[in-house]
Amino acid sequence: MERIYLDHAGTTPMHPKVMEAMQPYFREKFGNPSSLHTPGQEAAQAVAEARASLAELLDVAYPDEIVFTSGGTESDNTAILGTLFALKKKGNHIITSAIEHHAVLHACQFLEKQGLAKVTYLPVDSTGLVDPEDVKKAIGEKTVLVTIMHANNEIGTIQPVAEIGAICRERKVACHTDAVQTVGHIPISVQKINIDMLSLSAHKFYGPRGVGALYVRKGVRISPLMHGGGQEKGKRSGTLNVAGIVGLGEAAQQAALEMDSEVRRQSEMRDSLIKGLTEAIPDSLMTGHPTQRLPNNASICVRYVEGESMLLNMDLQGIAASSGSACTSGSLEASHVLLAINLPHEIAHGSLRFTFGRDNKTAHVSRVLEVLPPVVERLRAMSPLNKQT
Ligand SMILES: Cc1ncc(COP(=O)(O)O)c(C=O)c1O
């Protein structure tokens, strides 16, 4: 049975060039980049090259504005907690949205529980968009940070971050964006989107797991979360994960080469899957924005069936997709994102997310269109949720 992987927002397989680039750094070139001897300096050079590749992908002005971390979760936590700790004399108010990833939401909730911050969770419209006017209205004297994700991991909606960033700049408030789902997938210039901090994660764009970065614009103050040897200019102590960082740099280079053609190819597959499924399955709807969405994200809700049942049935036929985000799959709670776009519980429970990648082809769309509609029909016939029963 051919296995079809359509969960690239969950994680991606490493690009063969990434594996090749990382290989020497596990044994032959194992030096610690903080060491002054030749093996150490070889490793330091490799880290500098990776930093430069990532800086180029994101149009970063100074490569040392990039701080390597262990991934998206650490980058988000560093931006949020780090800003709050650094600016506690100025204020304690944070603005975010109701549809952020848990790496942002739970960091904010932690600060609230500790009594360290007050957080405004902005609503979104039915397509998942934050209104920049709401950001403007929410900013007050004590606001130290606005953190709004670049694109949502479940429904794929891309936020107007450049507009939000411009508002923050005018009001002199730091602006962070979680770009874990966009870096390597769509063009990003940190100069043009007016943001001060940006989180990214290598495993979402064909790099290795357990490595990521936080872009921190020069002059923006954050306190480190990790204290120790002072690596990354004191912003993130800990011996650098050289092989991982080399992999991240290579993934950035490959993304730059493949992005244009992949955006075109994947958005075609996305559109034909959304159209095909919503036409073939009665009582189904697309979730997210119709046009301002990630090129690889086809997310839908199917009424009167559980997302998990559809997933397991598709998995038996070799198709790997997701219901909501990977972290919330397995729990019976409806996704906070789908509830925030005002879907009733019974619809939100029937969510499915297909996310395309560089190894997918149009035949995979046809296969899903062949497999899913009969699965839904069968499940509906058995379902107590079905309107006919
Ligand atoms: C939008 C978003 N932010 C943050 C993360 C966490 O990234 P990582 O897995 O690198 O910790 C994810 C991963 O699912 C994500 O989709």
Coordinates of C-alpha atoms and ligand atoms in Angstrom, one line a residue:
M1 CA 0.0 0.0 0.0
E2 CA 1.4 3.4 -1.0
R3 CA 1.6 5.7 2.0
I4 CA 0.6 9.3 1.4
Y5 CA 1.8 11.9 3.9
L6 CA -0.4 15.0 4.1
D7 CA 0.6 16.3 7.5
H8 CA 3.5 18.7 6.7
A9 CA 2.2 21.3 9.2
G10 CA 2.8 18.6 11.8
T11 CA 6.4 17.9 10.7
T12 CA 8.3 17.4 7.5
P13 CA 10.8 14.7 6.4
M14 CA 14.3 16.1 6.1
H15 CA 15.4 17.3 2.7
P16 CA 18.1 14.9 1.4
K17 CA 20.5 17.9 1.1
V18 CA 19.9 18.7 4.7
M19 CA 20.9 15.2 5.9
E20 CA 24.0 15.3 3.7
A21 CA 25.0 18.7 5.1
M22 CA 24.5 17.7 8.7
Q23 CA 26.4 14.3 8.5
P24 CA 30.0 15.5 9.1
Y25 CA 29.0 17.5 12.2
F26 CA 28.2 14.4 14.2
R27 CA 31.7 12.8 14.0
E28 CA 34.5 14.3 11.9
K29 CA 33.6 18.0 12.6
F30 CA 32.4 17.6 16.2
G31 CA 34.0 20.7 17.7
N32 CA 32.3 23.0 20.1
P33 CA 32.0 26.4 18.4
S34 CA 33.0 28.2 21.7
S35 CA 36.4 26.5 21.6
L36 CA 39.4 28.4 20.2
H37 CA 41.2 25.4 18.7
T38 CA 40.8 24.5 15.0
P39 CA 38.0 21.9 15.4
G40 CA 36.0 24.4 17.5
Q41 CA 36.6 27.2 14.9
E42 CA 35.5 24.9 12.1
A43 CA 32.2 24.4 13.9
A44 CA 31.9 28.1 14.6
Q45 CA 32.4 28.8 10.9
A46 CA 29.6 26.3 10.0
V47 CA 27.3 28.0 12.5
A48 CA 28.2 31.5 11.0
E49 CA 27.4 30.2 7.5
A50 CA 24.0 28.7 8.7
R51 CA 23.2 32.1 10.3
A52 CA 24.0 33.9 7.1
S53 CA 21.8 31.5 5.0
L54 CA 18.8 32.0 7.4
A55 CA 19.5 35.8 7.4
E56 CA 19.3 35.8 3.6
L57 CA 16.1 33.8 3.5
L58 CA 14.4 36.3 5.9
D59 CA 16.0 39.5 4.7
V60 CA 17.6 40.0 8.1
A61 CA 19.9 43.1 8.2
Y62 CA 22.5 41.7 10.6
P63 CA 23.0 37.9 10.9
D64 CA 23.6 38.2 14.7
E65 CA 20.0 39.3 15.1
I66 CA 19.3 35.6 14.7
V67 CA 19.4 33.6 18.0
F68 CA 19.4 29.8 17.6
T69 CA 17.1 27.9 19.9
S70 CA 15.7 24.4 20.3
G71 CA 12.6 25.2 18.2
G72 CA 9.4 27.1 17.8
T73 CA 8.2 26.5 21.4
E74 CA 11.4 27.9 22.9
S75 CA 11.5 30.8 20.5
D76 CA 7.9 31.8 21.4
N77 CA 8.5 31.5 25.1
T78 CA 11.7 33.5 24.9
A79 CA 10.0 36.3 23.0
I80 CA 7.1 36.5 25.4
L81 CA 8.7 35.8 28.8
G82 CA 11.9 37.5 27.7
T83 CA 10.1 40.7 26.8
L84 CA 8.0 40.8 29.9
F85 CA 11.1 40.3 32.2
A86 CA 13.1 42.9 30.3
L87 CA 10.4 45.6 30.3
K88 CA 8.8 45.0 33.6
K89 CA 9.5 48.6 34.7
K90 CA 7.5 49.8 31.7
G91 CA 4.4 47.6 32.0
N92 CA 3.0 44.1 32.1
H93 CA 0.3 44.0 29.4
I94 CA 0.5 41.6 26.4
I95 CA -1.8 41.5 23.4
T96 CA -2.2 38.3 21.5
S97 CA -5.0 36.5 19.6
A98 CA -7.4 33.7 20.5
I99 CA -6.0 31.4 17.8
E100 CA -2.3 31.3 18.6
H101 CA -0.4 28.0 19.0
H102 CA -0.3 26.7 22.6
A103 CA 3.4 27.7 22.7
V104 CA 2.1 31.3 22.8
L105 CA -1.2 30.8 24.6
H106 CA 0.2 28.7 27.4
A107 CA 3.2 31.0 27.9
C108 CA 0.8 33.9 28.3
Q109 CA -1.5 31.9 30.6
F110 CA 1.5 31.0 32.7
L111 CA 2.4 34.6 33.2
E112 CA -1.2 35.5 34.1
K113 CA -1.3 32.7 36.7
Q114 CA 1.9 33.9 38.2
G115 CA 0.4 37.3 38.5
L116 CA 3.1 38.7 36.2
A117 CA 1.1 39.8 33.2
K118 CA -2.3 40.9 32.0
V119 CA -3.2 39.5 28.6
T120 CA -5.7 40.6 26.0
Y121 CA -6.8 37.7 23.7
L122 CA -8.1 39.4 20.5
P123 CA -11.0 37.7 18.7
V124 CA -10.8 36.7 15.0
D125 CA -13.4 36.8 12.3
S126 CA -15.0 33.7 10.8
T127 CA -12.0 33.3 8.4
G128 CA -9.5 33.5 11.2
L129 CA -8.3 37.1 10.6
V130 CA -7.3 39.5 13.4
D131 CA -8.5 43.1 12.8
P132 CA -5.5 45.4 13.0
E133 CA -7.9 48.1 14.4
D134 CA -8.5 45.8 17.4
V135 CA -4.8 45.8 18.0
K136 CA -4.7 49.6 17.9
K137 CA -7.5 49.9 20.3
A138 CA -6.1 47.3 22.8
I139 CA -2.7 49.0 23.1
G140 CA -2.4 50.9 26.3
E141 CA 0.2 52.6 28.5
K142 CA 1.4 49.3 30.0
T143 CA 1.5 47.3 26.8
V144 CA 5.0 45.8 26.3
L145 CA 4.3 43.2 23.6
V146 CA 2.0 42.3 20.8
T147 CA 2.3 38.8 19.6
I148 CA 0.2 37.6 16.6
M149 CA 1.0 34.6 14.6
H150 CA 2.0 34.9 10.9
A151 CA -0.1 32.0 9.8
N152 CA -2.3 29.6 11.7
N153 CA -1.2 26.0 11.9
E154 CA -4.8 24.6 11.8
I155 CA -6.7 26.6 9.3
G156 CA -3.8 28.3 7.4
T157 CA -5.1 31.9 7.6
I158 CA -2.3 34.4 7.0
Q159 CA -2.5 37.5 9.3
P160 CA -1.9 41.1 8.2
V161 CA 1.3 41.2 10.3
A162 CA 2.8 44.1 8.3
E163 CA -0.1 46.3 9.2
I164 CA -0.1 45.1 12.8
G165 CA 3.7 45.6 13.0
A166 CA 3.3 49.2 11.6
I167 CA 0.8 50.0 14.4
C168 CA 3.1 48.6 17.0
R169 CA 6.0 50.6 15.7
E170 CA 4.0 53.8 15.7
R171 CA 3.0 53.1 19.3
K172 CA 6.5 52.0 20.3
V173 CA 5.4 48.6 21.4
A174 CA 7.5 45.4 20.6
C175 CA 5.9 43.2 18.0
H176 CA 6.5 39.4 17.8
T177 CA 5.2 36.9 15.2
D178 CA 5.1 33.2 15.4
A179 CA 6.2 32.4 11.8
V180 CA 6.7 28.6 12.4
Q181 CA 4.2 27.7 9.7
T182 CA 5.4 30.3 7.1
V183 CA 9.2 30.4 7.2
G184 CA 10.5 28.4 4.3
H185 CA 7.0 28.2 2.7
I186 CA 6.2 31.8 1.7
P187 CA 8.5 34.8 1.1
I188 CA 9.2 36.8 4.3
S189 CA 11.2 40.0 4.7
V190 CA 11.5 40.9 8.4
Q191 CA 12.2 44.5 7.1
K192 CA 9.0 44.7 5.2
I193 CA 6.7 43.1 7.8
N194 CA 7.7 45.7 10.5
I195 CA 8.2 43.1 13.2
D196 CA 10.8 43.1 16.0
M197 CA 10.9 39.4 16.8
L198 CA 10.0 36.3 14.7
S199 CA 9.9 32.6 15.8
L200 CA 10.8 29.7 13.4
S201 CA 11.4 26.0 13.6
A202 CA 13.5 23.9 11.3
H203 CA 11.4 20.7 11.3
K204 CA 8.5 22.6 9.6
F205 CA 10.5 23.2 6.5
Y206 CA 12.5 20.0 5.9
G207 CA 15.2 20.7 8.5
P208 CA 15.8 18.6 11.7
R209 CA 13.6 18.6 14.8
G210 CA 14.8 20.2 17.9
V211 CA 16.3 23.3 16.4
G212 CA 14.9 26.7 15.5
A213 CA 15.6 30.4 15.9
L214 CA 14.3 33.7 17.2
Y215 CA 15.0 36.8 15.2
V216 CA 15.5 39.7 17.5
R217 CA 15.9 43.1 15.9
K218 CA 18.9 45.1 17.1
G219 CA 18.0 47.3 20.0
V220 CA 15.0 45.2 21.1
R221 CA 15.4 44.2 24.7
I222 CA 14.7 40.6 25.9
S223 CA 15.9 38.8 29.0
P224 CA 17.3 35.3 28.3
L225 CA 15.4 32.3 29.6
M226 CA 18.6 30.1 29.6
H227 CA 21.4 31.4 31.8
G228 CA 24.9 29.9 31.6
G229 CA 27.9 30.2 29.2
G230 CA 26.6 33.3 27.4
Q231 CA 26.3 31.8 24.0
E232 CA 24.3 33.6 21.3
K233 CA 25.5 37.0 22.6
G234 CA 24.0 36.1 26.0
K235 CA 20.5 35.7 24.7
R236 CA 20.5 31.9 24.8
S237 CA 23.1 30.1 26.8
G238 CA 23.9 26.4 26.1
T239 CA 26.4 24.6 23.8
L240 CA 25.2 25.1 20.3
N241 CA 23.5 22.2 18.4
V242 CA 25.9 22.5 15.5
A243 CA 24.6 19.7 13.3
G244 CA 21.0 20.9 13.9
I245 CA 22.0 24.5 13.1
V246 CA 23.8 23.4 9.9
G247 CA 20.7 21.5 8.9
L248 CA 18.6 24.6 9.6
G249 CA 20.9 26.7 7.4
E250 CA 20.7 24.1 4.6
A251 CA 17.0 24.0 4.9
A252 CA 16.9 27.7 4.5
Q253 CA 19.0 27.5 1.3
Q254 CA 16.9 24.8 -0.2
A255 CA 13.7 26.7 0.7
A256 CA 14.9 29.7 -1.2
L257 CA 15.6 27.6 -4.3
E258 CA 12.3 25.7 -4.2
M259 CA 9.8 28.2 -2.8
D260 CA 8.4 29.7 -6.0
S261 CA 7.7 26.5 -7.7
E262 CA 6.4 24.8 -4.6
V263 CA 4.0 27.6 -3.8
R264 CA 2.6 27.3 -7.2
R265 CA 2.4 23.5 -7.2
Q266 CA 1.1 23.1 -3.7
S267 CA -1.6 25.8 -3.9
E268 CA -3.0 24.1 -7.0
M269 CA -3.2 20.8 -5.1
R270 CA -4.7 22.7 -2.1
D271 CA -7.4 24.3 -4.2
S272 CA -8.4 21.2 -6.0
L273 CA -8.6 19.2 -2.8
I274 CA -10.7 21.8 -1.0
K275 CA -13.0 22.1 -4.0
G276 CA -13.2 18.3 -4.6
L277 CA -14.0 17.4 -1.0
T278 CA -16.5 20.2 -0.3
E279 CA -18.3 19.2 -3.5
A280 CA -18.2 15.5 -2.9
I281 CA -19.2 15.5 0.8
P282 CA -22.6 17.0 1.7
D283 CA -22.5 19.2 4.8
S284 CA -18.8 20.0 4.6
L285 CA -17.1 23.3 4.6
M286 CA -13.7 24.8 4.1
T287 CA -12.2 26.4 7.2
G288 CA -9.9 29.5 7.1
H289 CA -9.5 32.3 4.7
P290 CA -10.4 31.5 1.0
T291 CA -7.3 33.3 -0.4
Q292 CA -5.1 34.6 2.5
R293 CA -4.0 31.2 3.4
L294 CA -0.9 29.0 3.4
P295 CA -0.2 27.5 0.0
N296 CA -0.1 24.0 1.5
N297 CA -3.1 24.0 3.8
A298 CA -6.5 22.4 2.9
S299 CA -8.6 22.3 6.0
I300 CA -12.3 21.4 6.2
C301 CA -15.0 20.5 8.7
V302 CA -17.4 17.6 8.0
R303 CA -20.7 17.7 9.9
Y304 CA -22.0 14.7 11.8
V305 CA -18.7 12.8 12.0
E306 CA -15.7 12.9 14.4
G307 CA -12.4 14.1 12.9
E308 CA -10.6 11.3 14.7
S309 CA -12.8 8.6 13.1
M310 CA -12.1 10.0 9.7
L311 CA -8.4 10.1 10.4
L312 CA -8.1 6.6 11.6
N313 CA -10.1 5.3 8.6
M314 CA -7.9 7.2 6.2
D315 CA -4.8 5.9 8.0
L316 CA -6.0 2.3 7.4
Q317 CA -6.0 3.2 3.7
G318 CA -2.5 4.7 3.9
I319 CA -3.4 8.4 4.1
A320 CA -1.8 10.5 7.0
A321 CA -3.7 13.7 7.7
S322 CA -4.5 15.6 10.9
S323 CA -7.5 16.7 12.9
G324 CA -6.8 20.1 14.2
S325 CA -3.2 20.5 15.4
A326 CA -1.0 17.5 16.2
C327 CA -0.9 18.5 19.9
T328 CA -4.6 18.6 20.4
S329 CA -5.3 15.5 18.3
G330 CA -6.1 12.7 20.7
S331 CA -8.0 14.9 23.1
L332 CA -11.7 15.1 22.9
E333 CA -11.9 18.9 23.2
A334 CA -12.8 20.8 20.1
S335 CA -9.9 23.0 18.8
H336 CA -9.7 26.5 20.3
V337 CA -9.0 27.8 16.8
L338 CA -12.2 26.4 15.3
L339 CA -14.3 27.6 18.3
A340 CA -12.7 31.1 17.9
I341 CA -13.9 31.3 14.3
N342 CA -17.3 30.7 15.7
L343 CA -17.9 27.1 14.5
P344 CA -20.4 25.3 16.8
H345 CA -18.9 22.4 18.7
E346 CA -20.6 19.7 16.6
I347 CA -19.0 21.1 13.4
A348 CA -15.6 21.8 15.0
H349 CA -15.4 18.1 16.1
G350 CA -15.4 17.0 12.5
S351 CA -12.3 18.9 11.5
L352 CA -9.6 17.6 9.1
R353 CA -6.4 19.2 8.0
F354 CA -4.4 18.2 4.9
T355 CA -1.0 19.9 4.5
F356 CA 1.0 19.3 1.3
G357 CA 4.7 19.1 0.9
R358 CA 7.5 18.8 -1.7
D359 CA 6.9 15.0 -2.2
N360 CA 3.2 15.2 -2.9
K361 CA 1.7 15.0 -6.3
T362 CA -1.7 15.5 -7.9
A363 CA -2.3 11.7 -7.7
H364 CA -2.4 12.1 -4.0
V365 CA -5.3 14.6 -4.2
S366 CA -7.2 12.1 -6.4
R367 CA -6.5 9.3 -3.9
V368 CA -8.0 11.4 -1.0
L369 CA -11.0 12.2 -3.1
E370 CA -11.5 8.5 -3.8
V371 CA -11.0 7.4 -0.1
L372 CA -12.6 10.1 2.1
P373 CA -16.2 10.5 0.7
P374 CA -17.1 6.8 1.2
V375 CA -15.4 6.8 4.6
V376 CA -17.7 9.8 5.6
E377 CA -20.7 8.0 4.2
R378 CA -20.0 4.9 6.2
L379 CA -19.3 6.8 9.4
R380 CA -22.4 8.8 9.0
A381 CA -24.5 5.7 8.6
M382 CA -23.3 4.5 12.0
S383 CA -23.1 7.9 13.7
P384 CA -25.5 8.9 16.5
L385 CA -24.7 12.5 15.4
N386 CA -26.2 11.9 12.0
K387 CA -29.2 14.1 11.3
Q388 CA -31.0 11.2 9.6
T389 CA -30.9 8.9 12.7
Ligands
LIG1 C1 2.4 27.9 14.8 C2 3.3 27.0 15.6 N1 4.0 27.6 16.6 C3 4.9 26.8 17.4 C4 5.0 25.5 17.2 C5 6.0 24.7 18.0 O1 7.2 24.5 17.3 P1 8.2 23.3 17.8 O2 7.6 22.0 17.4 O3 9.5 23.6 17.0 O4 8.5 23.5 19.2 C6 4.3 24.9 16.1 C7 4.4 23.4 15.9 O5 3.4 22.7 15.7 C8 3.4 25.7 15.4 O6 2.7 25.1 14.4

